[in-house]
Amino acid sequence: MNTNANTIVSLHTTSEGVVVWSRCSCGRLQMVLVPSGFDGKGLAAGGHDIQCPHCGS
Ligand SMILES: [Zn+2]
């Protein structure tokens, strides 16, 4: 099970980068701005850049 994995809810490309909305396994929604130039693959694969302060790691 994905006990500490985040689910990417949506991606929005903006002038500053990509806004990623994710949902933690606890149900908490988080928003992260991924600056332009970052391919986001590490974000999606590892998810370590989106950490829930509620759950910790
Ligand atoms: Zn959480």
PDB file of C-alpha atoms and ligand atoms in Angstrom:
ATOM      1  CA  MET A   1       0.000   0.000   0.000  1.00  0.00           C
ATOM      2  CA  ASN A   2       1.068   3.584  -0.498  1.00  0.00           C
ATOM      3  CA  THR A   3       1.274   4.465   3.140  1.00  0.00           C
ATOM      4  CA  ASN A   4       3.284   7.620   2.615  1.00  0.00           C
ATOM      5  CA  ALA A   5       2.724   8.263  -1.052  1.00  0.00           C
ATOM      6  CA  ASN A   6       0.974  11.272  -2.435  1.00  0.00           C
ATOM      7  CA  THR A   7      -1.498  11.115  -5.248  1.00  0.00           C
ATOM      8  CA  ILE A   8      -1.156  13.804  -7.864  1.00  0.00           C
ATOM      9  CA  VAL A   9      -4.574  15.356  -8.128  1.00  0.00           C
ATOM     10  CA  SER A  10      -3.929  17.918 -10.826  1.00  0.00           C
ATOM     11  CA  LEU A  11      -1.241  19.852 -12.626  1.00  0.00           C
ATOM     12  CA  HIS A  12      -1.548  23.439 -13.752  1.00  0.00           C
ATOM     13  CA  THR A  13       1.068  25.098 -15.894  1.00  0.00           C
ATOM     14  CA  THR A  14       1.607  28.726 -14.994  1.00  0.00           C
ATOM     15  CA  SER A  15       4.090  31.381 -16.007  1.00  0.00           C
ATOM     16  CA  GLU A  16       6.194  30.539 -12.967  1.00  0.00           C
ATOM     17  CA  GLY A  17       6.143  26.789 -13.325  1.00  0.00           C
ATOM     18  CA  VAL A  18       3.815  23.935 -12.693  1.00  0.00           C
ATOM     19  CA  VAL A  19       1.443  24.010  -9.779  1.00  0.00           C
ATOM     20  CA  VAL A  20       0.942  20.507  -8.467  1.00  0.00           C
ATOM     21  CA  TRP A  21      -1.940  19.606  -6.246  1.00  0.00           C
ATOM     22  CA  SER A  22      -1.449  16.368  -4.401  1.00  0.00           C
ATOM     23  CA  ARG A  23      -3.426  14.405  -1.900  1.00  0.00           C
ATOM     24  CA  CYS A  24      -1.646  12.653   0.904  1.00  0.00           C
ATOM     25  CA  SER A  25      -2.647   9.217   2.103  1.00  0.00           C
ATOM     26  CA  CYS A  26      -4.236  10.984   5.076  1.00  0.00           C
ATOM     27  CA  GLY A  27      -6.444  12.919   2.703  1.00  0.00           C
ATOM     28  CA  ARG A  28      -4.712  16.267   3.129  1.00  0.00           C
ATOM     29  CA  LEU A  29      -4.433  18.387  -0.005  1.00  0.00           C
ATOM     30  CA  GLN A  30      -1.183  20.152  -0.679  1.00  0.00           C
ATOM     31  CA  MET A  31      -0.013  22.557  -3.343  1.00  0.00           C
ATOM     32  CA  VAL A  32       3.544  22.663  -4.596  1.00  0.00           C
ATOM     33  CA  LEU A  33       4.983  24.982  -7.200  1.00  0.00           C
ATOM     34  CA  VAL A  34       7.536  23.231  -9.363  1.00  0.00           C
ATOM     35  CA  PRO A  35       9.672  25.887 -11.035  1.00  0.00           C
ATOM     36  CA  SER A  36       9.987  25.882 -14.805  1.00  0.00           C
ATOM     37  CA  GLY A  37      12.845  23.705 -15.979  1.00  0.00           C
ATOM     38  CA  PHE A  38      12.270  20.993 -13.434  1.00  0.00           C
ATOM     39  CA  ASP A  39      10.917  17.996 -15.275  1.00  0.00           C
ATOM     40  CA  GLY A  40       8.837  16.810 -12.370  1.00  0.00           C
ATOM     41  CA  LYS A  41       9.672  13.158 -12.856  1.00  0.00           C
ATOM     42  CA  GLY A  42      11.488  12.914  -9.541  1.00  0.00           C
ATOM     43  CA  LEU A  43       8.551  14.552  -7.908  1.00  0.00           C
ATOM     44  CA  ALA A  44       6.103  12.044  -9.297  1.00  0.00           C
ATOM     45  CA  ALA A  45       8.328   9.038  -8.767  1.00  0.00           C
ATOM     46  CA  GLY A  46       9.735   9.677  -5.340  1.00  0.00           C
ATOM     47  CA  GLY A  47       7.359  12.205  -3.943  1.00  0.00           C
ATOM     48  CA  HIS A  48       9.993  13.390  -1.484  1.00  0.00           C
ATOM     49  CA  ASP A  49       9.464  16.962  -2.545  1.00  0.00           C
ATOM     50  CA  ILE A  50       5.908  16.814  -1.332  1.00  0.00           C
ATOM     51  CA  GLN A  51       5.896  16.034   2.340  1.00  0.00           C
ATOM     52  CA  CYS A  52       2.857  16.189   4.499  1.00  0.00           C
ATOM     53  CA  PRO A  53       3.556  18.076   7.726  1.00  0.00           C
ATOM     54  CA  HIS A  54       0.700  16.190   9.265  1.00  0.00           C
ATOM     55  CA  CYS A  55       2.072  12.730   8.548  1.00  0.00           C
ATOM     56  CA  GLY A  56       5.766  13.549   8.286  1.00  0.00           C
ATOM     57  CA  SER A  57       7.736  11.098   6.213  1.00  0.00           C
TER      58      SER A  57
HETATM   59 ZN    ZN B   1      -0.607  13.235   5.380  1.00  0.00          ZN
END
